[in-house]
PDB file of C-alpha atoms in Angstrom:
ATOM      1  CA  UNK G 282       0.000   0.000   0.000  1.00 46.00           C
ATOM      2  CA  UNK G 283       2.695   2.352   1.243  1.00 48.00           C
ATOM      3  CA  UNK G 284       4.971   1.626  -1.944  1.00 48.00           C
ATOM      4  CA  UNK G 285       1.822   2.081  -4.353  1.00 46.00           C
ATOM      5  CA  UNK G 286       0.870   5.750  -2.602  1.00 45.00           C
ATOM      6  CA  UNK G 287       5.159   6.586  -2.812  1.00 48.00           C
ATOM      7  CA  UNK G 288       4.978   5.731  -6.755  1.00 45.00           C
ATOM      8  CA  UNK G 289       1.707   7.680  -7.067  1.00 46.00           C
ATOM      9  CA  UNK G 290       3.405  10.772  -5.396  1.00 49.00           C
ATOM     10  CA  UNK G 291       6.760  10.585  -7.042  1.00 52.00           C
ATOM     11  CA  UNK G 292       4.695  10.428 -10.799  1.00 53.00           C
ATOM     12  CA  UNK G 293       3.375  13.676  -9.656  1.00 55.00           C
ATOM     13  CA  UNK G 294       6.666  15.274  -8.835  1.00 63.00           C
ATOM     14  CA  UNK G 295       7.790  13.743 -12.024  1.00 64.00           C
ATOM     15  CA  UNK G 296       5.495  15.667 -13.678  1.00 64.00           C
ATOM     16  CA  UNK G 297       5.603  18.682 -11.889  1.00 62.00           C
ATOM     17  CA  UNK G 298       9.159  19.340 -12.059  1.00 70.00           C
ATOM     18  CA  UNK G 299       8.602  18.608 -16.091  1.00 66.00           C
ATOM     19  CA  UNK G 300       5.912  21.408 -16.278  1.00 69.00           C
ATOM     20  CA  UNK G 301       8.322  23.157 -14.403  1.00 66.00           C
ATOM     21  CA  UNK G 302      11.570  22.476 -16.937  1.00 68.00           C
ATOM     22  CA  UNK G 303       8.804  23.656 -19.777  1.00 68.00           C
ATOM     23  CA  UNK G 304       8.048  27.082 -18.101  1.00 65.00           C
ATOM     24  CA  UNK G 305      11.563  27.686 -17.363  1.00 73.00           C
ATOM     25  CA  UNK G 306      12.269  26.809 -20.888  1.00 58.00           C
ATOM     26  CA  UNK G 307       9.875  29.023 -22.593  1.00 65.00           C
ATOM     27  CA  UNK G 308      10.750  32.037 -20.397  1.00 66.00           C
ATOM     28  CA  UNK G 309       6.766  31.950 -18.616  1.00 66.00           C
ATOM     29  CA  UNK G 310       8.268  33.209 -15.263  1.00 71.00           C
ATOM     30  CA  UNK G 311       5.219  34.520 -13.655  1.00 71.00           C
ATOM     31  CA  UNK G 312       3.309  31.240 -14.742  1.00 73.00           C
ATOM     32  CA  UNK G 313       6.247  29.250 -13.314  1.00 68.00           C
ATOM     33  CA  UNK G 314       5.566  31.528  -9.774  1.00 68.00           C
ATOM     34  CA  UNK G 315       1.668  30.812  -9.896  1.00 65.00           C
ATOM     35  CA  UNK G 316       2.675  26.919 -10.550  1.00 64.00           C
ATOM     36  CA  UNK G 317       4.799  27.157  -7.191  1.00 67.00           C
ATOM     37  CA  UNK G 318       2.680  29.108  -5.236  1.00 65.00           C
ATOM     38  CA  UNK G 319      -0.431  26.660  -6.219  1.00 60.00           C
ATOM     39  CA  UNK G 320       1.783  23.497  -5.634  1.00 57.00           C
ATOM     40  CA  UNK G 321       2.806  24.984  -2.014  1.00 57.00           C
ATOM     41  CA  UNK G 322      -0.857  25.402  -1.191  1.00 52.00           C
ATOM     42  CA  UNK G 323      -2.318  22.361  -2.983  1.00 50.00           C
ATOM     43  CA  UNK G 324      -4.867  20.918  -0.862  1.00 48.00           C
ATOM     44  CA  UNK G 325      -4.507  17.606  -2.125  1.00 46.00           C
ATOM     45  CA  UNK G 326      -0.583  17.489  -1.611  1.00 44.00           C
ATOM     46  CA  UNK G 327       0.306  15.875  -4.989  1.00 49.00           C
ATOM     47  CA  UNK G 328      -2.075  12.243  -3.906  1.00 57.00           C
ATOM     48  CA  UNK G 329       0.136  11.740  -0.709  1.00 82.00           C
ATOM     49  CA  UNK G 330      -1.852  10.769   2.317  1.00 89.00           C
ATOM     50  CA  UNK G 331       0.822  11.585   5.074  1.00 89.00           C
ATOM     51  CA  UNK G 332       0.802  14.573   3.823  1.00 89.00           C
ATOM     52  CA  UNK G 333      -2.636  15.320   4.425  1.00 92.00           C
ATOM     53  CA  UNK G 334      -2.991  13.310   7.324  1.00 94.00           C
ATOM     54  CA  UNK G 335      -0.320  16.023   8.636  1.00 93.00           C
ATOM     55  CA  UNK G 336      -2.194  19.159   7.301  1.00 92.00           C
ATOM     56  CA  UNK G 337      -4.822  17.438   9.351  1.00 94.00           C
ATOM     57  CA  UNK G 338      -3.074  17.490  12.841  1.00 95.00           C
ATOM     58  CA  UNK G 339      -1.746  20.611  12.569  1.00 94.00           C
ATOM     59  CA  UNK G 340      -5.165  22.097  12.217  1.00 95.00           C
ATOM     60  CA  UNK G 341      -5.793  20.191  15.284  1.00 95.00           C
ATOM     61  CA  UNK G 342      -3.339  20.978  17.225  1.00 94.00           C
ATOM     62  CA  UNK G 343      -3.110  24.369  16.566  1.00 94.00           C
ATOM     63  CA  UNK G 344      -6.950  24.850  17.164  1.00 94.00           C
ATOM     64  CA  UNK G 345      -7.778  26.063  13.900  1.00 94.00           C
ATOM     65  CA  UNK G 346     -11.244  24.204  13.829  1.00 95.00           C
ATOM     66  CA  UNK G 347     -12.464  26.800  11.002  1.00 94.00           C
ATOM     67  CA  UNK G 348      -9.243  25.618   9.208  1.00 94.00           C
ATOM     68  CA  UNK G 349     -10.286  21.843  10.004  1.00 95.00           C
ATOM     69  CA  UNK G 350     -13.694  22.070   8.684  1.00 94.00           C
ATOM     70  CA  UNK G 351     -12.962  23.814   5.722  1.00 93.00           C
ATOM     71  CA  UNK G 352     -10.291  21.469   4.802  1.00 93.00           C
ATOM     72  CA  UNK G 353     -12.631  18.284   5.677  1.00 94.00           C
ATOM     73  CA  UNK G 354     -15.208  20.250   3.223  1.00 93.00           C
ATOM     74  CA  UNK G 355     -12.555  20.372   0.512  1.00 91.00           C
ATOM     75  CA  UNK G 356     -11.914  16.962   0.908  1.00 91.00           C
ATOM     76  CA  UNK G 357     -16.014  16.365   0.761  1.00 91.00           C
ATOM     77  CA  UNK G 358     -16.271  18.386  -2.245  1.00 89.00           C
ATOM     78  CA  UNK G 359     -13.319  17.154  -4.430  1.00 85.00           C
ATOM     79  CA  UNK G 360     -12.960  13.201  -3.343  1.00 85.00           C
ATOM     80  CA  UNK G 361     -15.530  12.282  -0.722  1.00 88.00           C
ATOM     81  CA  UNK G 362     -18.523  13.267  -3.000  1.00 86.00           C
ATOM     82  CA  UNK G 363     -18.040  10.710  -5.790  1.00 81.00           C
ATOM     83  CA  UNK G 364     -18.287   7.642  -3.946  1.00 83.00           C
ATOM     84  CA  UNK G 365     -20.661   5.539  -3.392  1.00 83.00           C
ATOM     85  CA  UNK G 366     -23.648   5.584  -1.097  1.00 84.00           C
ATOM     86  CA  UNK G 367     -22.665   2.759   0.807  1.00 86.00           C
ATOM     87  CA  UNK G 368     -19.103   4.257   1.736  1.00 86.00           C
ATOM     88  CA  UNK G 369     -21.102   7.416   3.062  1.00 89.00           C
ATOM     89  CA  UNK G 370     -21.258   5.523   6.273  1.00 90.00           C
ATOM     90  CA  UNK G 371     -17.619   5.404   6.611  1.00 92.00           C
ATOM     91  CA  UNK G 372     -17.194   8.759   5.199  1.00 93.00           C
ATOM     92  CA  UNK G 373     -19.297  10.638   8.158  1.00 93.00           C
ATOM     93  CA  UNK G 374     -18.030   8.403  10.920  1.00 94.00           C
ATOM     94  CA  UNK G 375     -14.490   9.599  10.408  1.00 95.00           C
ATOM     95  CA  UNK G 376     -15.422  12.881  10.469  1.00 96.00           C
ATOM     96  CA  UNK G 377     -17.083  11.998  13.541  1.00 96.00           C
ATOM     97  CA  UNK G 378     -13.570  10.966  14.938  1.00 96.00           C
ATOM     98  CA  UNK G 379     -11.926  13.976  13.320  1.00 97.00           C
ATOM     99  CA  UNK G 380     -14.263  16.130  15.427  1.00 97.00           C
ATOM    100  CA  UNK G 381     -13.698  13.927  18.721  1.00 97.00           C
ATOM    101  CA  UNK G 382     -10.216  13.984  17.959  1.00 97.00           C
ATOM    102  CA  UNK G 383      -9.914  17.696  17.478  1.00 96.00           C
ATOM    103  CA  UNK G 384     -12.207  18.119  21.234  1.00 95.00           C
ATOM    104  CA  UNK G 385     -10.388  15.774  22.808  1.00 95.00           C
ATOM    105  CA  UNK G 386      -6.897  17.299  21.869  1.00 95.00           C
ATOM    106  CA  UNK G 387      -8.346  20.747  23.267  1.00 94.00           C
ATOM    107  CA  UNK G 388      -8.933  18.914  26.840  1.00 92.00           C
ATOM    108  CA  UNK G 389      -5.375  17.232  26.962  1.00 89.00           C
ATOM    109  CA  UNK G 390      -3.683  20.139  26.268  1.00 82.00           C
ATOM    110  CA  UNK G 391      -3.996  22.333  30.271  1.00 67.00           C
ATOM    111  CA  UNK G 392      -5.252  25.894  29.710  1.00 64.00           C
ATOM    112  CA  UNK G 393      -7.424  25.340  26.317  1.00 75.00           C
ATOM    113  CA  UNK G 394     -11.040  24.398  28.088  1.00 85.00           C
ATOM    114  CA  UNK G 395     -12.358  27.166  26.166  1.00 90.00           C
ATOM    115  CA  UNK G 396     -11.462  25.940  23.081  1.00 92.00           C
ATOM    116  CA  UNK G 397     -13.031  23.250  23.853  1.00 92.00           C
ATOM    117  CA  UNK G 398     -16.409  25.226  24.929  1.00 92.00           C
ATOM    118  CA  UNK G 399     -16.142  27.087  21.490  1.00 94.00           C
ATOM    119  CA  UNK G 400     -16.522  24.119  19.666  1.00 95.00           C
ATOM    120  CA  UNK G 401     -19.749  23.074  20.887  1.00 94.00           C
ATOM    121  CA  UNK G 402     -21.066  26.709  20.889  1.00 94.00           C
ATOM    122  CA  UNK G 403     -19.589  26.577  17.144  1.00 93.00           C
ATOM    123  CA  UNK G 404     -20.814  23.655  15.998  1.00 93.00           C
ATOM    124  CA  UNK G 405     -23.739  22.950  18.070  1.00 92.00           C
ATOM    125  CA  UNK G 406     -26.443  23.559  15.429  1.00 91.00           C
ATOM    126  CA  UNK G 407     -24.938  20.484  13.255  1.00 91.00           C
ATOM    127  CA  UNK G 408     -24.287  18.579  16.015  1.00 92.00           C
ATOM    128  CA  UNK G 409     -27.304  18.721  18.476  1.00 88.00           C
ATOM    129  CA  UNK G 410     -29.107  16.242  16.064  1.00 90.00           C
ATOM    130  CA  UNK G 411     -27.042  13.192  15.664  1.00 92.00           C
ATOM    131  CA  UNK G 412     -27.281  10.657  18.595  1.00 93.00           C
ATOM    132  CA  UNK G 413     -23.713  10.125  18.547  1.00 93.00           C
ATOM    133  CA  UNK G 414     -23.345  13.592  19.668  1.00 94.00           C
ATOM    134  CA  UNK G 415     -25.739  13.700  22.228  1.00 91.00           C
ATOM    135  CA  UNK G 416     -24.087  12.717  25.385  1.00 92.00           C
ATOM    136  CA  UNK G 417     -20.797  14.847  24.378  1.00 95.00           C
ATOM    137  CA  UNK G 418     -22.353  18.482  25.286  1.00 93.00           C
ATOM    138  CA  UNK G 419     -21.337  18.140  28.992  1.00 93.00           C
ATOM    139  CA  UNK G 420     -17.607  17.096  28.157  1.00 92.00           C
ATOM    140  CA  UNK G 421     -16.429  20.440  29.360  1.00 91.00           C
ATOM    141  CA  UNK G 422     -18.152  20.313  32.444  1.00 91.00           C
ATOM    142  CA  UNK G 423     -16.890  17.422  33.839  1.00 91.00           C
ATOM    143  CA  UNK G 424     -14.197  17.944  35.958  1.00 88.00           C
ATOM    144  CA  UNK G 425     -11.704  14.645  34.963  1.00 90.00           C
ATOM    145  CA  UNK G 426     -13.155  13.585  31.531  1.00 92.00           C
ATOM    146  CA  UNK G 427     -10.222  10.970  30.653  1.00 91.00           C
ATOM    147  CA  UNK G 428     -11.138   9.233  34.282  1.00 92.00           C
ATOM    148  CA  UNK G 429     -15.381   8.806  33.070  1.00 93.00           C
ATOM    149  CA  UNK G 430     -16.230   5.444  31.455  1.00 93.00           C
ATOM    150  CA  UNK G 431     -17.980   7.269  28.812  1.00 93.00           C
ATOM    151  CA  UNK G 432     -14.658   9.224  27.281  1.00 94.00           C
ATOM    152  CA  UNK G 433     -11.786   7.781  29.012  1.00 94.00           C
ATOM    153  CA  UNK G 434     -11.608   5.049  25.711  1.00 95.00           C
ATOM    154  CA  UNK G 435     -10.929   8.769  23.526  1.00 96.00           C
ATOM    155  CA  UNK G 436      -7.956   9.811  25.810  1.00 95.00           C
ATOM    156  CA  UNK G 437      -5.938   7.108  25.092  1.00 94.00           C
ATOM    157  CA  UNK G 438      -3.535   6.482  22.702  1.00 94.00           C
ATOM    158  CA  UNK G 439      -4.671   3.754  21.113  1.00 95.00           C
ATOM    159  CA  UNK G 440      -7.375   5.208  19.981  1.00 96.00           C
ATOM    160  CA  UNK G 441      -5.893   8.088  18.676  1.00 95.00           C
ATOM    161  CA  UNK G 442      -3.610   6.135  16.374  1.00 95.00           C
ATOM    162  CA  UNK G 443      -6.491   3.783  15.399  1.00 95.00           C
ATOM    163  CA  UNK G 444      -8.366   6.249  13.816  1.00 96.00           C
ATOM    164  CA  UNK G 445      -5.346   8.168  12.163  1.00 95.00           C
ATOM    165  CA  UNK G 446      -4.402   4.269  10.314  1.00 95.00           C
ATOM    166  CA  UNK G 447      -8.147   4.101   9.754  1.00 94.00           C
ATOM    167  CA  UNK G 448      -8.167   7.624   7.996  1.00 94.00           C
ATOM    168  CA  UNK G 449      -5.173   6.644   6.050  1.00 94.00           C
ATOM    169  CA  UNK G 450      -5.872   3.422   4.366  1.00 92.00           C
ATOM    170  CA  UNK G 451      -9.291   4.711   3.615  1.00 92.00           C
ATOM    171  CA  UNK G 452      -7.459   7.689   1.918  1.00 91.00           C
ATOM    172  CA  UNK G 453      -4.890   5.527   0.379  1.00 89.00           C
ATOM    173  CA  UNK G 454      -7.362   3.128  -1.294  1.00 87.00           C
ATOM    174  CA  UNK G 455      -9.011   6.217  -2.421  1.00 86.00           C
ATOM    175  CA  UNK G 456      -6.413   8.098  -4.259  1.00 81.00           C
ATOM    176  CA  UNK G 457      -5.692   4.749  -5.875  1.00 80.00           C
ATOM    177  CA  UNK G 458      -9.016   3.987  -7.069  1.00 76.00           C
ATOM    178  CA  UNK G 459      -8.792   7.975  -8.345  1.00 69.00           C
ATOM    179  CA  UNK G 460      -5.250   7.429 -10.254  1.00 61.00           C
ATOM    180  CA  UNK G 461      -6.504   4.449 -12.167  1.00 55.00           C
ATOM    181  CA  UNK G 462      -9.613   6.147 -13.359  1.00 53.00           C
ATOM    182  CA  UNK G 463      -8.389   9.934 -14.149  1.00 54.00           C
ATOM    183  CA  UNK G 464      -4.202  10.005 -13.361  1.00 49.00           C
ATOM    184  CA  UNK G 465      -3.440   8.126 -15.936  1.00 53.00           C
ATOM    185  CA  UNK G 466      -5.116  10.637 -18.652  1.00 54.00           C
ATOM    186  CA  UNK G 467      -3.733  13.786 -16.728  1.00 55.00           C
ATOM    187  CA  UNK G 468      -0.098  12.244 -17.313  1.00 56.00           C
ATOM    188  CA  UNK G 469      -0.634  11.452 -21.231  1.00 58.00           C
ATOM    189  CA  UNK G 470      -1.164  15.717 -21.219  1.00 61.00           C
ATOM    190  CA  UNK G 471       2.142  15.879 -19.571  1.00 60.00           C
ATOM    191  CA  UNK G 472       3.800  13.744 -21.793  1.00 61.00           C
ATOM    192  CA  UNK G 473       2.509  15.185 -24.620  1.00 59.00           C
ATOM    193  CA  UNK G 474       3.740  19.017 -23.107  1.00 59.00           C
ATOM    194  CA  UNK G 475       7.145  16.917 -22.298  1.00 62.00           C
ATOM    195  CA  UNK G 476       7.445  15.888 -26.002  1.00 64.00           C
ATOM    196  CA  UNK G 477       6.840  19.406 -27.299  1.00 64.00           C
ATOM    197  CA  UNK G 478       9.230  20.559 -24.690  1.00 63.00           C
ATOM    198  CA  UNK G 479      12.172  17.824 -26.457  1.00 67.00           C
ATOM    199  CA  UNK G 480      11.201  19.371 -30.032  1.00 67.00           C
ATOM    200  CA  UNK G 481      12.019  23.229 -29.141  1.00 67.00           C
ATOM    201  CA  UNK G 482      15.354  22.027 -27.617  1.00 67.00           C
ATOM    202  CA  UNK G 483      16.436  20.219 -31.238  1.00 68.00           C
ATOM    203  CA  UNK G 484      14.860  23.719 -32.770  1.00 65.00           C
ATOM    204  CA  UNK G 485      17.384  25.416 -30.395  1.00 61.00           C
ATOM    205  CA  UNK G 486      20.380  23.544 -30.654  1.00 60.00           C
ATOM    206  CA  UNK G 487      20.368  23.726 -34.329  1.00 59.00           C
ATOM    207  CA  UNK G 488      19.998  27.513 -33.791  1.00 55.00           C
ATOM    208  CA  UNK G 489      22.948  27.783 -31.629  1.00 51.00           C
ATOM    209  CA  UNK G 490      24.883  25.768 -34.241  1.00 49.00           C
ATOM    210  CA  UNK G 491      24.021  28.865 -36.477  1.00 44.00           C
ATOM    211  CA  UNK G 492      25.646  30.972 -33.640  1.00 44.00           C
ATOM    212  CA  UNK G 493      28.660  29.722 -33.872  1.00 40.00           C
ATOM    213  CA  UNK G 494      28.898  31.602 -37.373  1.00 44.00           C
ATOM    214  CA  UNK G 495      28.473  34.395 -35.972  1.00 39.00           C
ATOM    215  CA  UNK G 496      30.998  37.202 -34.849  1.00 43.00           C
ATOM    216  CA  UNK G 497      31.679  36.594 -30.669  1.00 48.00           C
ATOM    217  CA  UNK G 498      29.890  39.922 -29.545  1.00 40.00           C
ATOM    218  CA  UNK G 499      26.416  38.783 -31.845  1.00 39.00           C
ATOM    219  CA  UNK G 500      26.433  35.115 -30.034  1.00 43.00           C
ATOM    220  CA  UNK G 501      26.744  37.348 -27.146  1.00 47.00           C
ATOM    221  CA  UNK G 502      24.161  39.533 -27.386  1.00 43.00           C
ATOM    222  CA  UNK G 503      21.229  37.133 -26.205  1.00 46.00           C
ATOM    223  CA  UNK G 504      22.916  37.166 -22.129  1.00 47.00           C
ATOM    224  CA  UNK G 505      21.883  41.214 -22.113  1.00 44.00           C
ATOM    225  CA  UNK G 506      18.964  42.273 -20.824  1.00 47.00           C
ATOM    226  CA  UNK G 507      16.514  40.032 -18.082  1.00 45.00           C
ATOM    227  CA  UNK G 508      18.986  37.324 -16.323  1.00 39.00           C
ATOM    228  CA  UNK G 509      16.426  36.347 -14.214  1.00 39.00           C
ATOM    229  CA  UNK G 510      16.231  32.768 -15.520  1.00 35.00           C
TER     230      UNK G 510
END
């Protein structure tokens, strides 16, 4: 599983770094900036699970829980949303978890309880209605949560670490599902640009054979102006 998801990132750093050796090539340096800029925030993080599985925990543990929900609606909108009815089941109950793992995270850490209190004023209108939420409103009034029957199961590590594996094989299985069915056409596109990209370099070097005819200060003249590149 692992080895599949590292040869599903690395083809899309292949191909990046192609489009990349295109724009650089053609001179298109505020596309090539936009391309970076949109790589660095790509939500998706090029098909690798760790790395959203990361972008995940960082919105937890920095308490970010508009920047959690947003992101989990992302994730909804683009992959989530084209399964199947009968994975909609598994879908909701690890958001579930994500949300329980996000409260629970604002209760282990001393001096956050009203994080934790902002989460159920934030979030009671979606939650009030589903029974697996019911009991959970009085979480940050009890006094030692981690020691009642009905939560202690969430402080421990275990479970933690359960659902994180859970989330990622269920992500894994779904990026793979997603580069058989559409990754495979996206990289034919890049080929095709990488192709084009192998033609102007023959149209150049036979150019700069034509340079070489020329006196020193003409073959010369193409390194004034923008060095940028």
């Amino acid at each position: 599983m692992e080895a599949e998801e590292g040869i599903m990132g690395s083809t899309v750093e292949r191909t990046d770094e192609h489009v990349r050796e295109y724009l650089i090539y053609r001179g298109f340096t505020n596309t090539l900036k936009h391309l970076d800029s949109e790589i660095k925030a790509d939500k998706e993080k090029g098909f690798r699970v760790d790395k959203i599985i990361d972008q995940l925990q960082q919105f937890v543990q920095s308490f970010d829980l508009f920047g959690l929900k947003e992101y989990w609606l992302y994730l909804d909108r683009r992959l989530f949303c084209r399964l199947e009815d009968v994975y909609k089941s598994t879908v909701n109950k690890l958001r579930t978890s994500l949300y329980r793992y996000y409260v629970i995270n604002t209760i282990q850490v001393k001096g956050n309880l009203e994080k934790t209190q902002e989460f159920f004023q934030k979030q009671a209108q979606e939650l009030q209605s589903q029974v697996e939420w019911r009991d959970w409103f009085i979480l940050p009034f009890i006094p030692t949560p981690e020691q009642n029957p009905a939560f202690s199961p969430y402080f421990s590590r275990q479970w933690s670490d359960t659902f994180l594996v859970s989330l990622h094989n269920f992500l894994s299985v779904l990026f793979q599902c997603m580069h058989i069915l559409h990754f495979d056409a996206e990289v034919q596109k890049m080929t095709g640009l990488t192709e084009e990209n192998e033609q102007l370099r023959q149209q150049v070097r036979r150019k700069q054979m034509v340079h070489h005819k020329l006196p020193a200060y003409v073959q010369n003249m193409d390194r004034l102006g923008d060095t940028e590149l």
